Amino acid sequence: MVIKKLADNASFLVLTAIRPAIVFAGLIMIKIYFIKHPY
């Protein structure tokens, strides 16, 4: 029970840490795309 709770907390922390990095990378990719393909 305790181990499962720790595992859930760990996975939640990992997701919380990774999500902003994914969003940040996505914004950079979009910015680069628009710089390379201006309308």
Coordinates of C-alpha atoms in Angstrom, one line a residue:
M1 CA 0.0 0.0 0.0
V2 CA 2.7 2.5 1.0
I3 CA 4.9 1.4 -1.9
K4 CA 2.0 1.8 -4.4
K5 CA 1.4 5.3 -2.9
L6 CA 5.1 6.2 -3.3
A7 CA 5.0 4.9 -6.9
D8 CA 1.9 6.9 -7.7
N9 CA 3.5 10.1 -6.2
A10 CA 6.8 9.4 -8.1
S11 CA 5.0 9.0 -11.5
F12 CA 2.9 12.1 -10.8
L13 CA 6.1 14.1 -10.1
V14 CA 7.7 12.8 -13.2
L15 CA 4.7 13.7 -15.3
T16 CA 4.5 17.2 -13.7
A17 CA 8.2 17.7 -14.5
I18 CA 8.0 16.4 -18.1
R19 CA 4.9 18.1 -19.2
P20 CA 6.3 21.7 -19.2
A21 CA 9.4 20.4 -21.0
I22 CA 7.2 18.9 -23.8
V23 CA 5.1 22.1 -24.0
F24 CA 8.3 24.2 -24.2
A25 CA 9.8 21.9 -26.9
G26 CA 6.6 22.2 -28.9
L27 CA 6.6 26.0 -28.7
I28 CA 10.2 26.0 -29.9
M29 CA 9.4 23.7 -32.8
I30 CA 6.4 25.8 -33.8
K31 CA 8.6 29.0 -33.7
I32 CA 11.3 27.4 -35.8
Y33 CA 8.7 26.1 -38.2
F34 CA 7.3 29.6 -38.7
I35 CA 10.8 31.1 -39.0
K36 CA 11.6 28.6 -41.8
H37 CA 8.2 28.9 -43.5
P38 CA 7.2 32.5 -43.3
Y39 CA 3.9 33.4 -45.0

